[in-house]
C-alpha positions as YAML, in Angstrom:
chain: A
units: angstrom
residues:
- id: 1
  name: UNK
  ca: [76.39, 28.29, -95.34]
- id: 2
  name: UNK
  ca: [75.09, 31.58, -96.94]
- id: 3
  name: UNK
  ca: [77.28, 34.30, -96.86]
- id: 4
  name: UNK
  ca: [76.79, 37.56, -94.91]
- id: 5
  name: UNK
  ca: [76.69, 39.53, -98.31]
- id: 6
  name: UNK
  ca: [74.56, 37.16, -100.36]
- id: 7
  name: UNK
  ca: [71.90, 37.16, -97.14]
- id: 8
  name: UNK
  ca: [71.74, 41.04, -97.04]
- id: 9
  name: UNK
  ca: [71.18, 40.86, -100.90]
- id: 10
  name: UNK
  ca: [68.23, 39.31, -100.26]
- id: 11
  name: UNK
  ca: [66.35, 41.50, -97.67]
- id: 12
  name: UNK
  ca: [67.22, 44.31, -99.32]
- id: 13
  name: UNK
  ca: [65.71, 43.16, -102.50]
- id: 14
  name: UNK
  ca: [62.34, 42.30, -100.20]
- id: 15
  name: UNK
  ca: [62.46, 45.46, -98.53]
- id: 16
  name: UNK
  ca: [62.74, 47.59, -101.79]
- id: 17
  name: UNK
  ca: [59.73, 46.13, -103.11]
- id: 18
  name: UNK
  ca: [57.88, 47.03, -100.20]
- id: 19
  name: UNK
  ca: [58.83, 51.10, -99.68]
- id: 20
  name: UNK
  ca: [59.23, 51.90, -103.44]
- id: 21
  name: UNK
  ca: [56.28, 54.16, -103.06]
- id: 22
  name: UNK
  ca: [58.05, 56.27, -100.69]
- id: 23
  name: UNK
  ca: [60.32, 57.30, -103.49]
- id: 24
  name: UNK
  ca: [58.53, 58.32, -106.80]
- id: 25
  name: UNK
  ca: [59.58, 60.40, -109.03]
- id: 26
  name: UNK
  ca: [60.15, 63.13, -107.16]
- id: 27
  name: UNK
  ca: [63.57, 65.19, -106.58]
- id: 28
  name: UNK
  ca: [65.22, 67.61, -103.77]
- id: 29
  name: UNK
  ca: [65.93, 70.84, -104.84]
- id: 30
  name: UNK
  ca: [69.17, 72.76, -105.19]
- id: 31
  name: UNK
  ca: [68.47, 74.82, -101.92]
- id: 32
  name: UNK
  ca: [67.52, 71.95, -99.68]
- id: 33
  name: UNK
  ca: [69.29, 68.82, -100.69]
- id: 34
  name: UNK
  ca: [72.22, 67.79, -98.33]
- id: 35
  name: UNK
  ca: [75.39, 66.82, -99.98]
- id: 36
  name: UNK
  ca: [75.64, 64.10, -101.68]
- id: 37
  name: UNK
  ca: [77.18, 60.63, -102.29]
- id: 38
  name: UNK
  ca: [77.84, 59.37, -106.20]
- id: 39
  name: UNK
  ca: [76.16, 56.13, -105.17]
- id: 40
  name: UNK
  ca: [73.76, 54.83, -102.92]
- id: 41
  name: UNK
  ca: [75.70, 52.93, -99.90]
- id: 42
  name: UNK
  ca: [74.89, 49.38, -97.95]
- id: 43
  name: UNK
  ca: [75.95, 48.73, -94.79]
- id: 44
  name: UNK
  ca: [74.86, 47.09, -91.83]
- id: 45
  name: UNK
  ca: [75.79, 47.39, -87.58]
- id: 46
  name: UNK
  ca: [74.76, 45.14, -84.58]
- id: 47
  name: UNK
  ca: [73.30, 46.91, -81.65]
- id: 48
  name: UNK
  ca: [75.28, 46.85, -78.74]
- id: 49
  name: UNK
  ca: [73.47, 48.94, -75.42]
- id: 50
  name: UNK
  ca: [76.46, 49.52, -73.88]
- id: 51
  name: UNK
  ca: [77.39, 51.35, -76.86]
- id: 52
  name: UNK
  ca: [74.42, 52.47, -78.95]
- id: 53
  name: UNK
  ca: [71.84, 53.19, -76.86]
- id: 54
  name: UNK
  ca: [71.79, 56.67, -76.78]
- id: 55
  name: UNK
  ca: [74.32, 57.40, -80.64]
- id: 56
  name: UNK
  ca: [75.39, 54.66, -83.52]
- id: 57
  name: UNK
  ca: [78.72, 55.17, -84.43]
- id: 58
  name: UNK
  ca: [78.64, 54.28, -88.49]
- id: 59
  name: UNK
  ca: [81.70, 52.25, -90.09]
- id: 60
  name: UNK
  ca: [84.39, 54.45, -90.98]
- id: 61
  name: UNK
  ca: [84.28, 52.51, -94.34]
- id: 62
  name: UNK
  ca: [80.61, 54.75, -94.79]
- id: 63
  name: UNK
  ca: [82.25, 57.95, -93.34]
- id: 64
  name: UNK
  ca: [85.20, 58.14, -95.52]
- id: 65
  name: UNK
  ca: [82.63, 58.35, -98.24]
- id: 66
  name: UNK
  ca: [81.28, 62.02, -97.28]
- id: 67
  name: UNK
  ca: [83.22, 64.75, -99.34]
- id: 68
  name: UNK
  ca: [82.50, 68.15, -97.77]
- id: 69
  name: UNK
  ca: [80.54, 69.44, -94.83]
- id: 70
  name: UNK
  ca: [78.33, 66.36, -93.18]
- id: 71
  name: UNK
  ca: [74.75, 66.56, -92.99]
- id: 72
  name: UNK
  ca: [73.32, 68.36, -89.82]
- id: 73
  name: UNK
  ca: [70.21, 66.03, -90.07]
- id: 74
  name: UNK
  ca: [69.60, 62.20, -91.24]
- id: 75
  name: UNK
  ca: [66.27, 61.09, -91.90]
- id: 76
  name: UNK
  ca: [65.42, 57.06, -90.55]
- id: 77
  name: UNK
  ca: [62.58, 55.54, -92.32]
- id: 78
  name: UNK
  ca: [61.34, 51.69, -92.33]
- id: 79
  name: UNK
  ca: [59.87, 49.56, -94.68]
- id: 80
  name: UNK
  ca: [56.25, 51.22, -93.84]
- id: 81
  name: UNK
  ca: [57.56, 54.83, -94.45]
- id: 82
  name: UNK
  ca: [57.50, 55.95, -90.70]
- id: 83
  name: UNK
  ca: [60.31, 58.66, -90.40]
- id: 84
  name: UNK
  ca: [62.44, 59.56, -87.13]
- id: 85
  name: UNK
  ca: [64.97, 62.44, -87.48]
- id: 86
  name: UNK
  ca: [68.64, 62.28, -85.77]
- id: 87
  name: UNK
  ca: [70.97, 64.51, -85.52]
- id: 88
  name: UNK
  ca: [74.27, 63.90, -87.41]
- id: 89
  name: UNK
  ca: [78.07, 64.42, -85.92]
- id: 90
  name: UNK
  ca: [81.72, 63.97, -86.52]
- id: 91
  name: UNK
  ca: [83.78, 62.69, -84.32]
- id: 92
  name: UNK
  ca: [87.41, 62.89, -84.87]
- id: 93
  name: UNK
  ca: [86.82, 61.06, -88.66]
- id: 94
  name: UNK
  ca: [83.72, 58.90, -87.57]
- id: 95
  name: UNK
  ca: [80.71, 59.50, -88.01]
- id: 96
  name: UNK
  ca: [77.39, 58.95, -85.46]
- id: 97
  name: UNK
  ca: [73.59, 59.20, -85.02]
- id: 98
  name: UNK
  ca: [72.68, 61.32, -81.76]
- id: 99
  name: UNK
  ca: [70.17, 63.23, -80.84]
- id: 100
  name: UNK
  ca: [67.14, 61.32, -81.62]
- id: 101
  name: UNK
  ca: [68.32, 58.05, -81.70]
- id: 102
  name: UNK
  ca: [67.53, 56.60, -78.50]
- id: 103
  name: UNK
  ca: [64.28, 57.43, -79.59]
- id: 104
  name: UNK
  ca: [64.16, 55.63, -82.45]
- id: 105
  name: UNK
  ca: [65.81, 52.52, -80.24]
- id: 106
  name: UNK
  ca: [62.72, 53.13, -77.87]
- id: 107
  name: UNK
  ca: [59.98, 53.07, -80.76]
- id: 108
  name: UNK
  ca: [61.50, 50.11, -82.03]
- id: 109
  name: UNK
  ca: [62.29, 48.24, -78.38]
- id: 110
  name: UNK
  ca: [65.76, 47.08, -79.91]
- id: 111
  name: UNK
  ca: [67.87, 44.35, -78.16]
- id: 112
  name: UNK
  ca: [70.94, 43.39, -77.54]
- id: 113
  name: UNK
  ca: [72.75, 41.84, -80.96]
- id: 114
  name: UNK
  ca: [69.73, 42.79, -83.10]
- id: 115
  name: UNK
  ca: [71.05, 44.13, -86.50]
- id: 116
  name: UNK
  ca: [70.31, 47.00, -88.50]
- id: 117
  name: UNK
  ca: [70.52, 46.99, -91.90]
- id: 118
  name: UNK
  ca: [70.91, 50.53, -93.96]
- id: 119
  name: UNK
  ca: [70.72, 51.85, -97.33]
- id: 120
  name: UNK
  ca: [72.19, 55.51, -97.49]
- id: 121
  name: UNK
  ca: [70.27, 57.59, -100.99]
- id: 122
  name: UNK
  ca: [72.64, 59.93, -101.01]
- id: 123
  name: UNK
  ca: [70.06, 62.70, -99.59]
- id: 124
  name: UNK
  ca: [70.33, 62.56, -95.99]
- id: 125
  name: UNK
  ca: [68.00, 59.81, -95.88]
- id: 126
  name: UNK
  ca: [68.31, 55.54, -95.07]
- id: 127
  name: UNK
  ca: [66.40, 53.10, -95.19]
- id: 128
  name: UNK
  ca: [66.51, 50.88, -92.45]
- id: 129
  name: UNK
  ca: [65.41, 47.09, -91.73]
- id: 130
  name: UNK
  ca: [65.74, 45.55, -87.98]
- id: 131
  name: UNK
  ca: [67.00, 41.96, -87.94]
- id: 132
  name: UNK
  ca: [66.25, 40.21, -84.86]
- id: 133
  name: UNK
  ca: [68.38, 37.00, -83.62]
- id: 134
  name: UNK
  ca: [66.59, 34.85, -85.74]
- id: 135
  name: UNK
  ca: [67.82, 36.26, -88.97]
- id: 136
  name: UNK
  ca: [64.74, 37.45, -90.00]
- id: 137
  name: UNK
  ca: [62.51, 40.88, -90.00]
- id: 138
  name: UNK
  ca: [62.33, 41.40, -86.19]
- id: 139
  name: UNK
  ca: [58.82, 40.61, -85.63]
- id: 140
  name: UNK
  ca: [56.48, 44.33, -85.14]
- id: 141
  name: UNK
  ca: [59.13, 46.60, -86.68]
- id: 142
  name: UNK
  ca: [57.30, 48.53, -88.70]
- id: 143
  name: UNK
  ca: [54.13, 47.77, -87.35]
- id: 144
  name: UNK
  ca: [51.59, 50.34, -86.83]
- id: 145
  name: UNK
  ca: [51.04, 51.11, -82.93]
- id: 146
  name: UNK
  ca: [47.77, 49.67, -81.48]
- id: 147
  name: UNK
  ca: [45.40, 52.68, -80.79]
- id: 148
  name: UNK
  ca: [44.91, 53.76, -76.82]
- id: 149
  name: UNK
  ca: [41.37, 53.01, -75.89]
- id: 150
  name: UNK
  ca: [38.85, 54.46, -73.24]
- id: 151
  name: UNK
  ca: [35.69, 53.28, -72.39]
- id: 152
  name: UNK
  ca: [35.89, 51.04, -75.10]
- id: 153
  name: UNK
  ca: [36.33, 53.65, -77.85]
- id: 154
  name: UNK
  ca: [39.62, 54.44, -79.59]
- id: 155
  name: UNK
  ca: [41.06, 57.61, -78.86]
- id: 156
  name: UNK
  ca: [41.26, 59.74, -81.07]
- id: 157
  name: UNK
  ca: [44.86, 61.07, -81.67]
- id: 158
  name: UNK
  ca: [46.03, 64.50, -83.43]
- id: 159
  name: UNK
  ca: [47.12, 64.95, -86.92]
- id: 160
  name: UNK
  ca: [51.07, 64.49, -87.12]
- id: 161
  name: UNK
  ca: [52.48, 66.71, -88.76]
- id: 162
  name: UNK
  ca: [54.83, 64.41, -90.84]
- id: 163
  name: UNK
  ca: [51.77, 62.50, -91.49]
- id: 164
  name: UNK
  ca: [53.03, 58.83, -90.67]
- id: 165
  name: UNK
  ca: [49.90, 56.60, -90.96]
- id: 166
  name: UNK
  ca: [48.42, 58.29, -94.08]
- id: 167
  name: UNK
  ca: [51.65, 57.79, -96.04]
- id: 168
  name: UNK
  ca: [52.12, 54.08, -94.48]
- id: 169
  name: UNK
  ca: [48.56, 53.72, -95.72]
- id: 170
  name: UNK
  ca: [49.18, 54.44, -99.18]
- id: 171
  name: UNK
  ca: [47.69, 57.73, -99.73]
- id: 172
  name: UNK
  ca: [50.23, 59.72, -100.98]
- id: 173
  name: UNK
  ca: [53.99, 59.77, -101.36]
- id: 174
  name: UNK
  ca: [56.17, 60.65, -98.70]
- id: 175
  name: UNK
  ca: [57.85, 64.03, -99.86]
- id: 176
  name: UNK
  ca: [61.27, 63.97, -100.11]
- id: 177
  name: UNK
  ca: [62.08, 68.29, -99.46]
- id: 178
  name: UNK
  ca: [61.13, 69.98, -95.98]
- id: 179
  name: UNK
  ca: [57.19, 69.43, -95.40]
- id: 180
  name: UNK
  ca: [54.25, 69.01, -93.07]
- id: 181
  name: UNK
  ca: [50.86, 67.75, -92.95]
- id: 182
  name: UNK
  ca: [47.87, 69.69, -92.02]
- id: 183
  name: UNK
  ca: [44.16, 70.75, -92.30]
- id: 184
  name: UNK
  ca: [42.27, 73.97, -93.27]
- id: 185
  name: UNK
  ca: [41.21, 75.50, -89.51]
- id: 186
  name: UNK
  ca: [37.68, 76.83, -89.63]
- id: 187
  name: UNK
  ca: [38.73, 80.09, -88.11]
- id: 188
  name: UNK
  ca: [41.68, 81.09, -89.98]
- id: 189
  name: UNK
  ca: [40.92, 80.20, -93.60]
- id: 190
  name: UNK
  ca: [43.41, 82.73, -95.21]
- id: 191
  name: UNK
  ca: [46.02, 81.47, -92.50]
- id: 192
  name: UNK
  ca: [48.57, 78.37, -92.89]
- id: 193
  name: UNK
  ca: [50.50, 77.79, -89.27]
- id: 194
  name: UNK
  ca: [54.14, 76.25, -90.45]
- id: 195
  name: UNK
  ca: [54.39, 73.70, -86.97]
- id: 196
  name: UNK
  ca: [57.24, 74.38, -84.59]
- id: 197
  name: UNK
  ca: [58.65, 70.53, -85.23]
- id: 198
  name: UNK
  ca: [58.93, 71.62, -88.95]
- id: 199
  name: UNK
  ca: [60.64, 74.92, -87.99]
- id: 200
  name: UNK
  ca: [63.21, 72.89, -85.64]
- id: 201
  name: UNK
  ca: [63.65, 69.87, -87.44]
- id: 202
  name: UNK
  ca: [64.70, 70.90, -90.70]
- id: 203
  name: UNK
  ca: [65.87, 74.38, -89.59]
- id: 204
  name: UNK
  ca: [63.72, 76.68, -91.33]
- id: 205
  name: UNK
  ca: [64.54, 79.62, -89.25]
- id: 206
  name: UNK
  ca: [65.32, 81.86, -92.22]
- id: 207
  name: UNK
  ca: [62.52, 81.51, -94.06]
- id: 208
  name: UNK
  ca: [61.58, 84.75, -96.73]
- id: 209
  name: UNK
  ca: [59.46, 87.32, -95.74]
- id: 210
  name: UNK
  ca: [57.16, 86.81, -98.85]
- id: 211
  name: UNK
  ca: [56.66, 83.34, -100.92]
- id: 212
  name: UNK
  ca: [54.39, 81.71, -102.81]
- id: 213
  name: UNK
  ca: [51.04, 78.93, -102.51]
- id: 214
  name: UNK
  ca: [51.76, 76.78, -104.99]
- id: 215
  name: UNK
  ca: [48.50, 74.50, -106.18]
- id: 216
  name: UNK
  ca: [49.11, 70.66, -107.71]
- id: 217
  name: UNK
  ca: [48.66, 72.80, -111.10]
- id: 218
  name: UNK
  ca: [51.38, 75.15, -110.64]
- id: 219
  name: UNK
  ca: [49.32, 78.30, -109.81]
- id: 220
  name: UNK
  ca: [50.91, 80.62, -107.37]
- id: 221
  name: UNK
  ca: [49.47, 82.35, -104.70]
- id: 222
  name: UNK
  ca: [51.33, 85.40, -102.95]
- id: 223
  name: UNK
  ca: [51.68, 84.86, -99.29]
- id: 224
  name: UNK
  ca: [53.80, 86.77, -96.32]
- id: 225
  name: UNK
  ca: [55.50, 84.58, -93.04]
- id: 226
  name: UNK
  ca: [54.58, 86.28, -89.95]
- id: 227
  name: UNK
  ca: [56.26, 85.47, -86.89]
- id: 228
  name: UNK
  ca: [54.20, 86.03, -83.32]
- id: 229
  name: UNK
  ca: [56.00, 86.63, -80.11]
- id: 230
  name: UNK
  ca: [55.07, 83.44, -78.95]
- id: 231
  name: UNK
  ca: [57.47, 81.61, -81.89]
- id: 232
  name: UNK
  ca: [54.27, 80.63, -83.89]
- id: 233
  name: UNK
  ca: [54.79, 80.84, -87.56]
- id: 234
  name: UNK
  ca: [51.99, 81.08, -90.14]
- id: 235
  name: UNK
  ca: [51.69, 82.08, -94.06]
- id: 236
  name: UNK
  ca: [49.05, 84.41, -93.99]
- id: 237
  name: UNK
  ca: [47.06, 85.26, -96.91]
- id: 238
  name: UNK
  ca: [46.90, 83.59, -100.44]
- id: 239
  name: UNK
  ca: [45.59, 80.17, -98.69]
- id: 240
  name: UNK
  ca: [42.04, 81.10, -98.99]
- id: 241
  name: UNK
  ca: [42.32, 81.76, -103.05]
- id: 242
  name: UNK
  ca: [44.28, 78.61, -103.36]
- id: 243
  name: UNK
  ca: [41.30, 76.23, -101.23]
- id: 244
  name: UNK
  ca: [38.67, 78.15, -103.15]
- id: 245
  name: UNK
  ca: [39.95, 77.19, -106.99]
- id: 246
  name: UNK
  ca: [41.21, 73.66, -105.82]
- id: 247
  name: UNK
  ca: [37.64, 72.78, -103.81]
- id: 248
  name: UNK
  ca: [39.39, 72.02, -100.63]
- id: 249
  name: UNK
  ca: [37.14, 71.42, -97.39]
- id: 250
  name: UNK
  ca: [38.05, 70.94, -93.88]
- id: 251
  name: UNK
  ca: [38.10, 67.16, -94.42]
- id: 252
  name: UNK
  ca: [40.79, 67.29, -96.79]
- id: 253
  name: UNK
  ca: [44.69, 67.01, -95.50]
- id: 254
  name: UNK
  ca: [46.87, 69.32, -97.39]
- id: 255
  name: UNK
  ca: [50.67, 67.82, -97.20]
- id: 256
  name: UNK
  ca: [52.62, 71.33, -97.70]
- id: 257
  name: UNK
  ca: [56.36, 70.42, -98.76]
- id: 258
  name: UNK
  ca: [59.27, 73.50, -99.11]
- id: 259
  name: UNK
  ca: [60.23, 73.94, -102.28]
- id: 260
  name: UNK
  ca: [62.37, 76.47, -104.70]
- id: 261
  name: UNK
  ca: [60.56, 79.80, -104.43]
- id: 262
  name: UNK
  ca: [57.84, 78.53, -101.95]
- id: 263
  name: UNK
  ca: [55.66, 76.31, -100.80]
- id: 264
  name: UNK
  ca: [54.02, 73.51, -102.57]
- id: 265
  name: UNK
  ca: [50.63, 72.27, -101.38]
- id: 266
  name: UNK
  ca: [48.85, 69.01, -102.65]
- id: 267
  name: UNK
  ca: [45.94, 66.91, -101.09]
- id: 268
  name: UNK
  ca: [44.51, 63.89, -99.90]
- id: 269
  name: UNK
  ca: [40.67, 64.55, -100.01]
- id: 270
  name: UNK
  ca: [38.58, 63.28, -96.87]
- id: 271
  name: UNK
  ca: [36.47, 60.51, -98.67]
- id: 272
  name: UNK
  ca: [39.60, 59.13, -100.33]
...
């Protein structure tokens, strides 16, 4: 019979070969990587839903292996670079998933003695397979929903702004630092609104008064943060400059990531 550890050698080398796009060559910088661990870490738990439904509780084996302060946020992604964000805690020397992870449970309609199978980077983020009783992948995790549809026309839903089905698509890379996705609005072309996930998810609550636009070339454009009473954040100015020397229309999706000394804009153009 195959052992436990020689079976979970196996999906993992499947599942690598499917989201190795989602890790490039990029890198996190000093000022926004979490701490981290001298090796990536395996590990797998069964789901329980008298226990896990609403926080995972990770083997004290993996939370022995944090040295310093624990990582507010962890970042969930599966093997078709969808991304749910939890909220990390310690409890007593254990450490759990929590706020967020029922979610990710819902999304994924998890049973009872399902397993999940993680890979830890090192940087706050896992990979994670589902296992259902069978053994195997658990058939539609990762899947792409099916599209609502009225009157026999899909509906037509709103840009996320983590940008889910153009990264599972194979457009671009996933970036690995704080980042959204957006387009150019019509009637604000000098203006770049930072979405309130993006502020509250990766706590950006302290960002500088003044920064840069930063074009796939490495030209920087000066731009201020302005906060509105309603809790709306935007980069105003600089944005227009940048569209103008990079040929940027509406069509095109900018993916805006954080980055040391500001923030770094590339593209996916509309006919790509």
């Amino acid at each position: 019979m195959m052992s436990i550890c020689n079976f979970l050698s196996g999906v993992w080398f499947m599942h690598f070969r499917r989201v190795k796009s989602i890790r490039g060559s990029l890198e996190v910088t000093t000022k926004y990587k979490d701490i981290k661990m001298a090796n990536k870490v395996d590990f797998f738990k069964c789901y329980n839903p008298k226990t896990s439904a609403q926080r995972l509780e990770l083997p004290s084996a993996f939370s022995l292996r944090f040295k310093g302060a624990v990582p507010e946020r962890a970042y969930l992604v599966d093997r078709n670079a969808n991304l749910w964000i939890v909220k990390m805690a310690k409890i007593g020397n254990d450490l759990f998933f929590c706020d967020g992870w029922e979610k990710f449970v819902q999304d994924n309609s998890v049973e009872a003695r399902d397993v999940f199978v993680f890979r830890y980077d090192g940087y706050s983020l896992f990979d994670v397979k589902l296992l259902g009783l069978t053994g195997c992948d658990k058939e539609g995790f990762g899947e792409a929903q099916v599209e609502q549809v009225t009157r026999g026309r899909p509906v037509q839903r709103p840009l996320s702004p983590y940008g889910n089905d153009m990264f599972r698509s194979g457009l671009a890379i996933r970036p690995r630092n704080p980042y959204f996705v957006t387009k150019i609005k019509k009637s604000r072309p000098d203006d770049l609104y930072i979405p309130k996930e993006t502020i509250k998810d990766f706590q950006l609550d302290n960002l500088p008064e003044e920064m840069f636009l930063i074009d796939p070339q490495d030209r920087k454009f000066p731009t201020k943060i302005k906060r509105w009473k309603d809790e709306r954040v935007w980069c105003r100015g600089g944005l227009k400059s940048l569209c103008a020397v990079n040929l940027v229309s509406q069509e095109d999706t900018c993916i805006c990531e954080f980055v040391d000394g500001g923030l770094s804009i590339k593209f996916v153009r509309g006919n790509s």
